[in-house]
mmCIF file of C-alpha atoms in Angstrom:
data_model
loop_
_atom_site.group_PDB
_atom_site.id
_atom_site.type_symbol
_atom_site.label_atom_id
_atom_site.label_comp_id
_atom_site.label_asym_id
_atom_site.label_seq_id
_atom_site.Cartn_x
_atom_site.Cartn_y
_atom_site.Cartn_z
ATOM 1 C CA UNK A 1 56.480 248.502 81.171
ATOM 2 C CA UNK A 2 54.732 248.527 84.478
ATOM 3 C CA UNK A 3 51.143 249.263 83.485
ATOM 4 C CA UNK A 4 48.490 247.067 85.099
ATOM 5 C CA UNK A 5 46.392 244.728 82.969
ATOM 6 C CA UNK A 6 46.916 244.026 79.294
ATOM 7 C CA UNK A 7 46.138 245.762 76.048
ATOM 8 C CA UNK A 8 47.415 248.243 73.530
ATOM 9 C CA UNK A 9 47.530 251.986 73.109
ATOM 10 C CA UNK A 10 48.536 254.378 70.373
ATOM 11 C CA UNK A 11 51.132 257.093 70.993
ATOM 12 C CA UNK A 12 52.140 259.324 68.070
ATOM 13 C CA UNK A 13 53.253 256.986 65.254
ATOM 14 C CA UNK A 14 53.770 253.973 67.559
ATOM 15 C CA UNK A 15 51.471 251.349 69.071
ATOM 16 C CA UNK A 16 52.350 249.850 72.445
ATOM 17 C CA UNK A 17 51.221 246.302 73.224
ATOM 18 C CA UNK A 18 51.618 245.509 76.920
ATOM 19 C CA UNK A 19 51.037 242.831 79.543
ATOM 20 C CA UNK A 20 51.196 243.890 83.182
ATOM 21 C CA UNK A 21 50.180 242.846 86.652
ATOM 22 C CA UNK A 22 46.575 241.684 86.803
ATOM 23 C CA UNK A 23 46.210 242.765 90.453
ATOM 24 C CA UNK A 24 46.247 246.435 89.469
ATOM 25 C CA UNK A 25 49.724 246.923 90.934
ATOM 26 C CA UNK A 26 52.288 248.953 89.045
ATOM 27 C CA UNK A 27 55.051 246.338 89.070
ATOM 28 C CA UNK A 28 56.509 243.924 86.518
ATOM 29 C CA UNK A 29 55.296 244.025 82.943
ATOM 30 C CA UNK A 30 56.476 243.348 79.411
ATOM 31 C CA UNK A 31 55.517 244.601 75.991
ATOM 32 C CA UNK A 32 56.374 245.725 72.480
ATOM 33 C CA UNK A 33 56.544 249.121 70.805
ATOM 34 C CA UNK A 34 55.557 248.777 67.131
ATOM 35 C CA UNK A 35 56.023 251.501 64.519
ATOM 36 C CA UNK A 36 53.148 252.364 62.195
ATOM 37 C CA UNK A 37 54.854 250.848 59.132
ATOM 38 C CA UNK A 38 54.982 247.412 60.844
ATOM 39 C CA UNK A 39 51.533 247.617 62.472
ATOM 40 C CA UNK A 40 49.582 246.298 59.433
ATOM 41 C CA UNK A 41 51.636 243.098 59.648
ATOM 42 C CA UNK A 42 50.888 242.413 63.319
ATOM 43 C CA UNK A 43 48.725 239.317 63.235
ATOM 44 C CA UNK A 44 48.398 238.600 66.962
ATOM 45 C CA UNK A 45 49.491 239.731 70.415
ATOM 46 C CA UNK A 46 49.084 237.455 73.427
ATOM 47 C CA UNK A 47 49.653 238.492 77.026
ATOM 48 C CA UNK A 48 50.529 235.308 78.929
ATOM 49 C CA UNK A 49 51.151 236.987 82.295
ATOM 50 C CA UNK A 50 52.983 240.024 83.680
ATOM 51 C CA UNK A 51 56.329 238.446 82.776
ATOM 52 C CA UNK A 52 55.644 236.914 79.339
ATOM 53 C CA UNK A 53 53.985 237.922 76.087
ATOM 54 C CA UNK A 54 54.447 237.358 72.384
ATOM 55 C CA UNK A 55 53.638 239.066 69.121
ATOM 56 C CA UNK A 56 53.095 237.382 65.739
ATOM 57 C CA UNK A 57 54.102 239.317 62.634
ATOM 58 C CA UNK A 58 53.192 238.240 59.093
ATOM 59 C CA UNK A 59 56.236 237.634 56.921
ATOM 60 C CA UNK A 60 56.735 236.970 53.210
ATOM 61 C CA UNK A 61 57.314 233.237 53.592
ATOM 62 C CA UNK A 62 56.371 232.517 57.215
ATOM 63 C CA UNK A 63 55.146 234.319 60.318
ATOM 64 C CA UNK A 64 57.634 235.632 62.847
ATOM 65 C CA UNK A 65 56.859 235.117 66.538
ATOM 66 C CA UNK A 66 58.782 237.281 68.990
ATOM 67 C CA UNK A 67 58.633 236.277 72.661
ATOM 68 C CA UNK A 68 59.271 238.793 75.430
ATOM 69 C CA UNK A 69 60.158 237.436 78.892
ATOM 70 C CA UNK A 70 61.183 239.246 82.040
ATOM 71 C CA UNK A 71 63.095 236.954 84.389
ATOM 72 C CA UNK A 72 62.800 237.563 88.123
ATOM 73 C CA UNK A 73 65.874 238.765 89.957
ATOM 74 C CA UNK A 74 67.763 236.744 92.539
ATOM 75 C CA UNK A 75 65.867 238.377 95.408
ATOM 76 C CA UNK A 76 62.630 236.609 94.378
ATOM 77 C CA UNK A 77 61.524 233.411 96.085
ATOM 78 C CA UNK A 78 62.229 230.100 94.350
ATOM 79 C CA UNK A 79 58.491 229.266 94.374
ATOM 80 C CA UNK A 80 57.647 232.529 92.579
ATOM 81 C CA UNK A 81 60.192 231.755 89.864
ATOM 82 C CA UNK A 82 58.822 228.240 89.360
ATOM 83 C CA UNK A 83 55.237 229.528 89.252
ATOM 84 C CA UNK A 84 56.046 232.053 86.520
ATOM 85 C CA UNK A 85 58.210 229.910 84.278
ATOM 86 C CA UNK A 86 57.500 226.215 84.839
#
């Protein structure tokens, strides 16, 4: 997902939660596509940066946290990798 900023939008019977570049550029980005039958159980969505986000889903016994990370490719600078993940 390469949408700038962060947020959610509804498309047909799905909701898209996304976290993109905060500079308004259409590059990088992560997110989740959630069907309408799971949506009532979504407790939280957090956009960490354009490469990381997580969603918390209510379960029967405990909550489930799913983390989405997009690792930079080998052509990225070492400093950029450290800044994003360390």
